[in-house]
């Protein structure tokens, strides 16, 4: 049994997609192992960030945790419900207790409906407002996300991107969810609007004890918002721990490279120099050994040929690298500049 303050427990979760060029009867069909043995625990009221380059499996993991993507192996238990078993009653209960906020605020709202109708519909379907009190609750939800309740009469086209994203969050909150997963929900917004949405999440955490899984490729935002962070690389979590600890003392060369690429990183933070080279390999043909080794400037023979490293732990900090921290601090020069990860959604 898990501890009572654990709301979500994922154990060795695998999600596969059929790869391109599949033959008849699936012969020689290769699979994309989008999520490749992820274990994760989320505590009630905590905000956990999931970071990593595009294609690392963040969105697939998020969907799998909410039962929106079939799981090939492993287990997910959310708020006492076995997500991975897919029992219909459990899935229904799950829908009432969880919500997802997506990247594209405008397109995730029905353009023909007013904001008020969209929210009222969610309240009705989930039985969250008594008859005659729906309008009032819609107003409350809008106020909760910092919008004027008078906006209830507008359609999405009459709102700004930031306002649409707030409506998206209000719609998620209408369910009174125990857990929200936000997938790149500020990536499409201007920096100042991003800040407002982040502050909104910080307020909700304080006011209603919101549990949030915040998927993002922007590490600076994650650092500001999240209590803990998990770093994904090719479908695996390669480092995980309290945000400040991971940012100040990253143990995995991939995390180091990601952090070193944040433009506004604290200038007096003594980070080991850890550039990485090249692009992520194809998940259709993951490299043997440590999947990061072709891009890792510290890689040794064991990293190329040994088994994929398992998470090593010190207190609540875990990292999947066999090298000792001292081996990662060698001075390096004449290496190409780090490519800044960009988010390109292969499957919108
Ligand atoms: N529906 C799908 N069918 C086939 N492959 C997919 C599908 N969704 C995602 N993938 C693949 O799974 C991997 C992880 O994708 P994704 O979870 O979207 O990563 P991220 O959110 O970190 O960018 C990628 O290689 C992607 O191409
Ligand atoms: Mg994604």
PDB file of C-alpha atoms in Angstrom, residues 58-318:
ATOM      1  CA  UNK A  58       6.335  13.747 -21.701  1.00  0.00           C
ATOM      2  CA  UNK A  59       2.889  14.087 -23.296  1.00  0.00           C
ATOM      3  CA  UNK A  60       2.493  10.338 -23.740  1.00  0.00           C
ATOM      4  CA  UNK A  61       3.356   9.785 -20.089  1.00  0.00           C
ATOM      5  CA  UNK A  62       0.881  12.472 -19.019  1.00  0.00           C
ATOM      6  CA  UNK A  63      -1.906  10.896 -21.041  1.00  0.00           C
ATOM      7  CA  UNK A  64      -1.041   7.411 -19.801  1.00  0.00           C
ATOM      8  CA  UNK A  65      -1.203   8.589 -16.177  1.00  0.00           C
ATOM      9  CA  UNK A  66      -4.794   9.736 -16.757  1.00  0.00           C
ATOM     10  CA  UNK A  67      -5.814   6.574 -18.610  1.00  0.00           C
ATOM     11  CA  UNK A  68      -5.980   8.408 -21.944  1.00  0.00           C
ATOM     12  CA  UNK A  69      -3.316   6.209 -23.530  1.00  0.00           C
ATOM     13  CA  UNK A  70      -3.189   2.410 -23.264  1.00  0.00           C
ATOM     14  CA  UNK A  71      -0.345   1.098 -21.134  1.00  0.00           C
ATOM     15  CA  UNK A  72       1.647  -1.838 -22.559  1.00  0.00           C
ATOM     16  CA  UNK A  73       3.236  -2.758 -19.228  1.00  0.00           C
ATOM     17  CA  UNK A  74       3.420  -1.458 -15.685  1.00  0.00           C
ATOM     18  CA  UNK A  75       0.844  -0.030 -13.295  1.00  0.00           C
ATOM     19  CA  UNK A  76      -0.692   3.322 -12.498  1.00  0.00           C
ATOM     20  CA  UNK A  77      -2.717   3.910  -9.351  1.00  0.00           C
ATOM     21  CA  UNK A  78      -4.338   7.318  -9.068  1.00  0.00           C
ATOM     22  CA  UNK A  79      -6.212   8.266  -5.922  1.00  0.00           C
ATOM     23  CA  UNK A  80      -6.830   4.590  -5.181  1.00  0.00           C
ATOM     24  CA  UNK A  81      -8.051   3.811  -8.710  1.00  0.00           C
ATOM     25  CA  UNK A  82      -6.146   1.340 -10.860  1.00  0.00           C
ATOM     26  CA  UNK A  83      -5.820   3.380 -14.049  1.00  0.00           C
ATOM     27  CA  UNK A  84      -3.862   0.689 -15.842  1.00  0.00           C
ATOM     28  CA  UNK A  85      -6.590  -1.927 -15.364  1.00  0.00           C
ATOM     29  CA  UNK A  86      -9.003   0.172 -17.412  1.00  0.00           C
ATOM     30  CA  UNK A  87     -12.146  -0.881 -15.501  1.00  0.00           C
ATOM     31  CA  UNK A  88     -15.004   1.215 -16.768  1.00  0.00           C
ATOM     32  CA  UNK A  89     -16.228   2.384 -13.387  1.00  0.00           C
ATOM     33  CA  UNK A  90     -12.691   3.355 -12.463  1.00  0.00           C
ATOM     34  CA  UNK A  91     -12.209   5.256 -15.703  1.00  0.00           C
ATOM     35  CA  UNK A  92     -15.452   7.144 -15.051  1.00  0.00           C
ATOM     36  CA  UNK A  93     -14.368   7.978 -11.528  1.00  0.00           C
ATOM     37  CA  UNK A  94     -11.012   9.074 -12.905  1.00  0.00           C
ATOM     38  CA  UNK A  95     -12.677  11.531 -15.286  1.00  0.00           C
ATOM     39  CA  UNK A  96     -14.386  13.135 -12.327  1.00  0.00           C
ATOM     40  CA  UNK A  97     -11.193  13.512 -10.331  1.00  0.00           C
ATOM     41  CA  UNK A  98      -8.641  14.611 -12.893  1.00  0.00           C
ATOM     42  CA  UNK A  99      -8.317  17.183 -15.630  1.00  0.00           C
ATOM     43  CA  UNK A 100      -5.864  18.150 -18.297  1.00  0.00           C
ATOM     44  CA  UNK A 101      -4.901  21.602 -19.566  1.00  0.00           C
ATOM     45  CA  UNK A 102      -3.467  21.677 -23.070  1.00  0.00           C
ATOM     46  CA  UNK A 103      -0.993  23.770 -24.985  1.00  0.00           C
ATOM     47  CA  UNK A 104      -3.245  25.451 -27.476  1.00  0.00           C
ATOM     48  CA  UNK A 105      -5.771  27.457 -25.507  1.00  0.00           C
ATOM     49  CA  UNK A 106      -7.881  28.711 -28.410  1.00  0.00           C
ATOM     50  CA  UNK A 107      -8.255  25.376 -30.190  1.00  0.00           C
ATOM     51  CA  UNK A 108      -9.083  23.446 -27.048  1.00  0.00           C
ATOM     52  CA  UNK A 109     -12.273  25.497 -26.589  1.00  0.00           C
ATOM     53  CA  UNK A 110     -15.405  25.107 -28.691  1.00  0.00           C
ATOM     54  CA  UNK A 111     -15.481  28.227 -30.923  1.00  0.00           C
ATOM     55  CA  UNK A 112     -19.264  28.201 -31.242  1.00  0.00           C
ATOM     56  CA  UNK A 113     -19.943  28.206 -27.538  1.00  0.00           C
ATOM     57  CA  UNK A 114     -19.705  31.055 -25.127  1.00  0.00           C
ATOM     58  CA  UNK A 115     -17.244  30.646 -22.309  1.00  0.00           C
ATOM     59  CA  UNK A 116     -20.141  30.458 -19.873  1.00  0.00           C
ATOM     60  CA  UNK A 117     -21.832  27.655 -21.843  1.00  0.00           C
ATOM     61  CA  UNK A 118     -18.589  25.683 -22.004  1.00  0.00           C
ATOM     62  CA  UNK A 119     -18.119  25.885 -18.240  1.00  0.00           C
ATOM     63  CA  UNK A 120     -21.812  25.239 -17.514  1.00  0.00           C
ATOM     64  CA  UNK A 121     -21.676  22.095 -19.642  1.00  0.00           C
ATOM     65  CA  UNK A 122     -18.763  20.716 -17.612  1.00  0.00           C
ATOM     66  CA  UNK A 123     -20.590  21.505 -14.373  1.00  0.00           C
ATOM     67  CA  UNK A 124     -23.718  19.781 -15.661  1.00  0.00           C
ATOM     68  CA  UNK A 125     -21.951  16.639 -16.928  1.00  0.00           C
ATOM     69  CA  UNK A 126     -20.049  16.222 -13.672  1.00  0.00           C
ATOM     70  CA  UNK A 127     -22.968  17.193 -11.455  1.00  0.00           C
ATOM     71  CA  UNK A 128     -20.943  19.976  -9.899  1.00  0.00           C
ATOM     72  CA  UNK A 129     -23.603  22.673  -9.573  1.00  0.00           C
ATOM     73  CA  UNK A 130     -27.217  22.501  -8.500  1.00  0.00           C
ATOM     74  CA  UNK A 131     -29.873  23.752 -10.882  1.00  0.00           C
ATOM     75  CA  UNK A 132     -30.203  27.494 -10.762  1.00  0.00           C
ATOM     76  CA  UNK A 133     -26.744  27.931  -9.281  1.00  0.00           C
ATOM     77  CA  UNK A 134     -24.769  27.205 -12.425  1.00  0.00           C
ATOM     78  CA  UNK A 135     -24.386  30.842 -13.451  1.00  0.00           C
ATOM     79  CA  UNK A 136     -23.059  31.737 -10.066  1.00  0.00           C
ATOM     80  CA  UNK A 137     -20.545  28.890 -10.117  1.00  0.00           C
ATOM     81  CA  UNK A 138     -19.419  29.890 -13.636  1.00  0.00           C
ATOM     82  CA  UNK A 139     -18.796  33.390 -12.314  1.00  0.00           C
ATOM     83  CA  UNK A 140     -16.835  31.990  -9.372  1.00  0.00           C
ATOM     84  CA  UNK A 141     -14.690  29.850 -11.656  1.00  0.00           C
ATOM     85  CA  UNK A 142     -13.906  32.797 -13.893  1.00  0.00           C
ATOM     86  CA  UNK A 143     -13.033  34.923 -10.882  1.00  0.00           C
ATOM     87  CA  UNK A 144     -10.827  32.110  -9.564  1.00  0.00           C
ATOM     88  CA  UNK A 145      -8.664  32.290 -12.678  1.00  0.00           C
ATOM     89  CA  UNK A 146      -8.593  36.077 -12.578  1.00  0.00           C
ATOM     90  CA  UNK A 147     -11.158  36.767 -15.291  1.00  0.00           C
ATOM     91  CA  UNK A 148     -14.078  39.179 -15.216  1.00  0.00           C
ATOM     92  CA  UNK A 149     -17.264  37.075 -14.816  1.00  0.00           C
ATOM     93  CA  UNK A 150     -18.805  39.271 -17.522  1.00  0.00           C
ATOM     94  CA  UNK A 151     -16.635  37.393 -20.033  1.00  0.00           C
ATOM     95  CA  UNK A 152     -19.011  34.431 -19.660  1.00  0.00           C
ATOM     96  CA  UNK A 153     -21.057  35.785 -22.557  1.00  0.00           C
ATOM     97  CA  UNK A 154     -18.132  35.828 -24.991  1.00  0.00           C
ATOM     98  CA  UNK A 155     -16.931  33.259 -27.471  1.00  0.00           C
ATOM     99  CA  UNK A 156     -13.249  32.225 -27.618  1.00  0.00           C
ATOM    100  CA  UNK A 157     -12.604  34.352 -30.735  1.00  0.00           C
ATOM    101  CA  UNK A 158     -13.352  37.462 -28.683  1.00  0.00           C
ATOM    102  CA  UNK A 159     -10.710  36.585 -26.083  1.00  0.00           C
ATOM    103  CA  UNK A 160      -6.933  36.906 -26.042  1.00  0.00           C
ATOM    104  CA  UNK A 161      -4.667  33.843 -25.920  1.00  0.00           C
ATOM    105  CA  UNK A 162      -4.004  34.400 -22.226  1.00  0.00           C
ATOM    106  CA  UNK A 163      -7.725  34.735 -21.486  1.00  0.00           C
ATOM    107  CA  UNK A 164      -8.443  31.513 -23.418  1.00  0.00           C
ATOM    108  CA  UNK A 165      -5.803  29.676 -21.408  1.00  0.00           C
ATOM    109  CA  UNK A 166      -7.380  30.916 -18.184  1.00  0.00           C
ATOM    110  CA  UNK A 167     -10.742  29.624 -19.420  1.00  0.00           C
ATOM    111  CA  UNK A 168      -8.999  26.291 -20.149  1.00  0.00           C
ATOM    112  CA  UNK A 169      -7.792  26.223 -16.560  1.00  0.00           C
ATOM    113  CA  UNK A 170     -11.218  27.249 -15.241  1.00  0.00           C
ATOM    114  CA  UNK A 171     -12.731  24.386 -17.234  1.00  0.00           C
ATOM    115  CA  UNK A 172     -10.232  21.986 -15.652  1.00  0.00           C
ATOM    116  CA  UNK A 173     -11.014  23.342 -12.173  1.00  0.00           C
ATOM    117  CA  UNK A 174     -14.790  23.064 -12.768  1.00  0.00           C
ATOM    118  CA  UNK A 175     -14.437  19.315 -12.232  1.00  0.00           C
ATOM    119  CA  UNK A 176     -12.919  20.044  -8.800  1.00  0.00           C
ATOM    120  CA  UNK A 177     -10.102  17.716  -9.752  1.00  0.00           C
ATOM    121  CA  UNK A 178      -7.723  16.143  -7.277  1.00  0.00           C
ATOM    122  CA  UNK A 179      -5.016  16.226  -9.925  1.00  0.00           C
ATOM    123  CA  UNK A 180      -4.402  18.461 -12.928  1.00  0.00           C
ATOM    124  CA  UNK A 181      -1.933  17.696 -15.680  1.00  0.00           C
ATOM    125  CA  UNK A 182      -0.907  20.773 -17.650  1.00  0.00           C
ATOM    126  CA  UNK A 183       0.859  19.902 -20.895  1.00  0.00           C
ATOM    127  CA  UNK A 184       2.934  22.799 -22.269  1.00  0.00           C
ATOM    128  CA  UNK A 185       0.064  25.029 -21.237  1.00  0.00           C
ATOM    129  CA  UNK A 186       2.042  28.272 -21.349  1.00  0.00           C
ATOM    130  CA  UNK A 187       4.326  27.499 -24.295  1.00  0.00           C
ATOM    131  CA  UNK A 188       2.136  29.379 -26.769  1.00  0.00           C
ATOM    132  CA  UNK A 189       1.716  32.480 -24.609  1.00  0.00           C
ATOM    133  CA  UNK A 190       3.663  35.746 -24.389  1.00  0.00           C
ATOM    134  CA  UNK A 191       6.189  35.901 -21.596  1.00  0.00           C
ATOM    135  CA  UNK A 192       4.138  38.315 -19.469  1.00  0.00           C
ATOM    136  CA  UNK A 193       1.020  36.170 -19.845  1.00  0.00           C
ATOM    137  CA  UNK A 194       3.087  33.090 -19.017  1.00  0.00           C
ATOM    138  CA  UNK A 195       4.012  34.757 -15.748  1.00  0.00           C
ATOM    139  CA  UNK A 196       0.362  35.428 -14.939  1.00  0.00           C
ATOM    140  CA  UNK A 197      -0.635  31.819 -15.573  1.00  0.00           C
ATOM    141  CA  UNK A 198       2.267  30.583 -13.425  1.00  0.00           C
ATOM    142  CA  UNK A 199       1.195  32.914 -10.618  1.00  0.00           C
ATOM    143  CA  UNK A 200      -2.333  31.602 -10.980  1.00  0.00           C
ATOM    144  CA  UNK A 201      -1.103  28.028 -10.470  1.00  0.00           C
ATOM    145  CA  UNK A 202       0.924  29.145  -7.441  1.00  0.00           C
ATOM    146  CA  UNK A 203      -2.214  30.757  -5.969  1.00  0.00           C
ATOM    147  CA  UNK A 204      -4.344  27.668  -6.646  1.00  0.00           C
ATOM    148  CA  UNK A 205      -1.763  25.491  -4.969  1.00  0.00           C
ATOM    149  CA  UNK A 206      -1.947  27.672  -1.898  1.00  0.00           C
ATOM    150  CA  UNK A 207      -5.710  28.208  -1.913  1.00  0.00           C
ATOM    151  CA  UNK A 208      -7.090  24.793  -2.871  1.00  0.00           C
ATOM    152  CA  UNK A 209      -4.022  22.577  -2.439  1.00  0.00           C
ATOM    153  CA  UNK A 210      -4.000  21.748  -6.137  1.00  0.00           C
ATOM    154  CA  UNK A 211      -1.843  18.792  -7.152  1.00  0.00           C
ATOM    155  CA  UNK A 212      -0.246  19.619 -10.475  1.00  0.00           C
ATOM    156  CA  UNK A 213       1.877  17.741 -12.980  1.00  0.00           C
ATOM    157  CA  UNK A 214       3.390  20.477 -15.097  1.00  0.00           C
ATOM    158  CA  UNK A 215       4.838  19.263 -18.404  1.00  0.00           C
ATOM    159  CA  UNK A 216       7.158  21.799 -19.985  1.00  0.00           C
ATOM    160  CA  UNK A 217      10.348  22.160 -21.926  1.00  0.00           C
ATOM    161  CA  UNK A 218      11.048  25.546 -20.343  1.00  0.00           C
ATOM    162  CA  UNK A 219      13.211  24.874 -17.311  1.00  0.00           C
ATOM    163  CA  UNK A 220      13.128  28.434 -15.998  1.00  0.00           C
ATOM    164  CA  UNK A 221       9.349  28.216 -15.575  1.00  0.00           C
ATOM    165  CA  UNK A 222       9.582  24.798 -13.957  1.00  0.00           C
ATOM    166  CA  UNK A 223      12.127  26.102 -11.498  1.00  0.00           C
ATOM    167  CA  UNK A 224       9.794  28.888 -10.468  1.00  0.00           C
ATOM    168  CA  UNK A 225       6.668  26.771 -10.156  1.00  0.00           C
ATOM    169  CA  UNK A 226       7.556  23.218  -9.198  1.00  0.00           C
ATOM    170  CA  UNK A 227       8.460  21.539  -5.901  1.00  0.00           C
ATOM    171  CA  UNK A 228       9.999  18.590  -7.685  1.00  0.00           C
ATOM    172  CA  UNK A 229      11.200  17.929 -11.186  1.00  0.00           C
ATOM    173  CA  UNK A 230      11.606  14.795 -13.307  1.00  0.00           C
ATOM    174  CA  UNK A 231      13.837  14.922 -16.376  1.00  0.00           C
ATOM    175  CA  UNK A 232      12.909  12.631 -19.273  1.00  0.00           C
ATOM    176  CA  UNK A 233      15.158  11.387 -22.034  1.00  0.00           C
ATOM    177  CA  UNK A 234      13.944   8.957 -24.710  1.00  0.00           C
ATOM    178  CA  UNK A 235      11.050   7.673 -22.661  1.00  0.00           C
ATOM    179  CA  UNK A 236      12.897   7.306 -19.364  1.00  0.00           C
ATOM    180  CA  UNK A 237      13.255   9.453 -16.282  1.00  0.00           C
ATOM    181  CA  UNK A 238      16.997  10.116 -16.079  1.00  0.00           C
ATOM    182  CA  UNK A 239      16.922  12.411 -13.054  1.00  0.00           C
ATOM    183  CA  UNK A 240      14.353  13.291 -10.438  1.00  0.00           C
ATOM    184  CA  UNK A 241      14.318  15.218  -7.193  1.00  0.00           C
ATOM    185  CA  UNK A 242      13.464  18.435  -5.346  1.00  0.00           C
ATOM    186  CA  UNK A 243      13.660  21.283  -7.867  1.00  0.00           C
ATOM    187  CA  UNK A 244      16.331  23.360  -6.136  1.00  0.00           C
ATOM    188  CA  UNK A 245      18.498  20.347  -5.516  1.00  0.00           C
ATOM    189  CA  UNK A 246      18.302  19.214  -9.145  1.00  0.00           C
ATOM    190  CA  UNK A 247      18.995  22.733 -10.402  1.00  0.00           C
ATOM    191  CA  UNK A 248      21.892  23.374  -8.054  1.00  0.00           C
ATOM    192  CA  UNK A 249      23.411  19.907  -8.072  1.00  0.00           C
ATOM    193  CA  UNK A 250      22.371  18.109 -11.235  1.00  0.00           C
ATOM    194  CA  UNK A 251      23.843  14.608 -11.354  1.00  0.00           C
ATOM    195  CA  UNK A 252      22.970  13.519 -14.866  1.00  0.00           C
ATOM    196  CA  UNK A 253      24.925  15.015 -17.777  1.00  0.00           C
ATOM    197  CA  UNK A 254      21.684  15.507 -19.698  1.00  0.00           C
ATOM    198  CA  UNK A 255      20.193  17.586 -16.881  1.00  0.00           C
ATOM    199  CA  UNK A 256      23.423  19.565 -16.669  1.00  0.00           C
ATOM    200  CA  UNK A 257      23.266  20.333 -20.365  1.00  0.00           C
ATOM    201  CA  UNK A 258      19.615  21.383 -20.164  1.00  0.00           C
ATOM    202  CA  UNK A 259      20.278  23.643 -17.202  1.00  0.00           C
ATOM    203  CA  UNK A 260      23.370  25.151 -18.777  1.00  0.00           C
ATOM    204  CA  UNK A 261      21.203  26.125 -21.757  1.00  0.00           C
ATOM    205  CA  UNK A 262      18.756  28.237 -19.724  1.00  0.00           C
ATOM    206  CA  UNK A 263      19.515  31.817 -20.688  1.00  0.00           C
ATOM    207  CA  UNK A 264      18.667  33.415 -17.356  1.00  0.00           C
ATOM    208  CA  UNK A 265      20.467  30.888 -15.213  1.00  0.00           C
ATOM    209  CA  UNK A 266      21.861  32.284 -12.002  1.00  0.00           C
ATOM    210  CA  UNK A 267      25.279  33.636 -13.083  1.00  0.00           C
ATOM    211  CA  UNK A 268      27.030  32.812  -9.825  1.00  0.00           C
ATOM    212  CA  UNK A 269      25.903  29.216  -9.815  1.00  0.00           C
ATOM    213  CA  UNK A 270      29.002  27.040 -10.260  1.00  0.00           C
ATOM    214  CA  UNK A 271      27.777  24.478 -12.750  1.00  0.00           C
ATOM    215  CA  UNK A 272      29.993  21.844 -14.239  1.00  0.00           C
ATOM    216  CA  UNK A 273      30.467  22.573 -17.894  1.00  0.00           C
ATOM    217  CA  UNK A 274      28.376  19.982 -19.651  1.00  0.00           C
ATOM    218  CA  UNK A 275      27.608  20.630 -23.254  1.00  0.00           C
ATOM    219  CA  UNK A 276      25.982  17.966 -25.332  1.00  0.00           C
ATOM    220  CA  UNK A 277      26.384  17.302 -28.980  1.00  0.00           C
ATOM    221  CA  UNK A 278      23.942  16.412 -31.716  1.00  0.00           C
ATOM    222  CA  UNK A 279      20.262  15.655 -31.789  1.00  0.00           C
ATOM    223  CA  UNK A 280      18.299  13.104 -29.775  1.00  0.00           C
ATOM    224  CA  UNK A 281      18.425   9.634 -31.383  1.00  0.00           C
ATOM    225  CA  UNK A 282      15.297   8.100 -32.901  1.00  0.00           C
ATOM    226  CA  UNK A 283      13.113   6.270 -30.390  1.00  0.00           C
ATOM    227  CA  UNK A 284      12.657   3.652 -33.128  1.00  0.00           C
ATOM    228  CA  UNK A 285      16.275   2.682 -32.698  1.00  0.00           C
ATOM    229  CA  UNK A 286      17.389   3.668 -29.227  1.00  0.00           C
ATOM    230  CA  UNK A 287      21.140   3.288 -28.757  1.00  0.00           C
ATOM    231  CA  UNK A 288      22.442   0.400 -26.645  1.00  0.00           C
ATOM    232  CA  UNK A 289      23.722   1.094 -23.153  1.00  0.00           C
ATOM    233  CA  UNK A 290      22.794   4.483 -21.763  1.00  0.00           C
ATOM    234  CA  UNK A 291      20.493   6.107 -24.338  1.00  0.00           C
ATOM    235  CA  UNK A 292      22.245   9.433 -23.770  1.00  0.00           C
ATOM    236  CA  UNK A 293      25.761   8.143 -24.478  1.00  0.00           C
ATOM    237  CA  UNK A 294      26.021   9.278 -28.142  1.00  0.00           C
ATOM    238  CA  UNK A 295      25.528  12.878 -26.993  1.00  0.00           C
ATOM    239  CA  UNK A 296      27.369  12.681 -23.706  1.00  0.00           C
ATOM    240  CA  UNK A 297      30.836  14.192 -23.598  1.00  0.00           C
ATOM    241  CA  UNK A 298      31.691  12.086 -20.533  1.00  0.00           C
ATOM    242  CA  UNK A 299      30.646   8.708 -21.981  1.00  0.00           C
ATOM    243  CA  UNK A 300      32.917   5.755 -21.299  1.00  0.00           C
ATOM    244  CA  UNK A 301      32.967   2.212 -22.651  1.00  0.00           C
ATOM    245  CA  UNK A 302      30.493   0.894 -20.046  1.00  0.00           C
ATOM    246  CA  UNK A 303      28.026   3.623 -21.008  1.00  0.00           C
ATOM    247  CA  UNK A 304      28.087   2.393 -24.617  1.00  0.00           C
ATOM    248  CA  UNK A 305      27.804  -1.329 -24.018  1.00  0.00           C
ATOM    249  CA  UNK A 306      26.490  -1.891 -20.484  1.00  0.00           C
ATOM    250  CA  UNK A 307      22.856  -2.175 -19.415  1.00  0.00           C
ATOM    251  CA  UNK A 308      20.810   1.072 -19.306  1.00  0.00           C
ATOM    252  CA  UNK A 309      21.670   2.691 -15.970  1.00  0.00           C
ATOM    253  CA  UNK A 310      19.086   2.439 -13.222  1.00  0.00           C
ATOM    254  CA  UNK A 311      18.221   5.356 -10.949  1.00  0.00           C
ATOM    255  CA  UNK A 312      20.744   5.774  -8.133  1.00  0.00           C
ATOM    256  CA  UNK A 313      19.347   7.478  -5.083  1.00  0.00           C
ATOM    257  CA  UNK A 314      20.589   9.770  -2.366  1.00  0.00           C
ATOM    258  CA  UNK A 315      17.691  10.798  -0.139  1.00  0.00           C
ATOM    259  CA  UNK A 316      14.908  11.958  -2.432  1.00  0.00           C
ATOM    260  CA  UNK A 317      17.195  12.674  -5.371  1.00  0.00           C
ATOM    261  CA  UNK A 318      17.625  10.036  -8.097  1.00  0.00           C
TER     262      UNK A 318
END
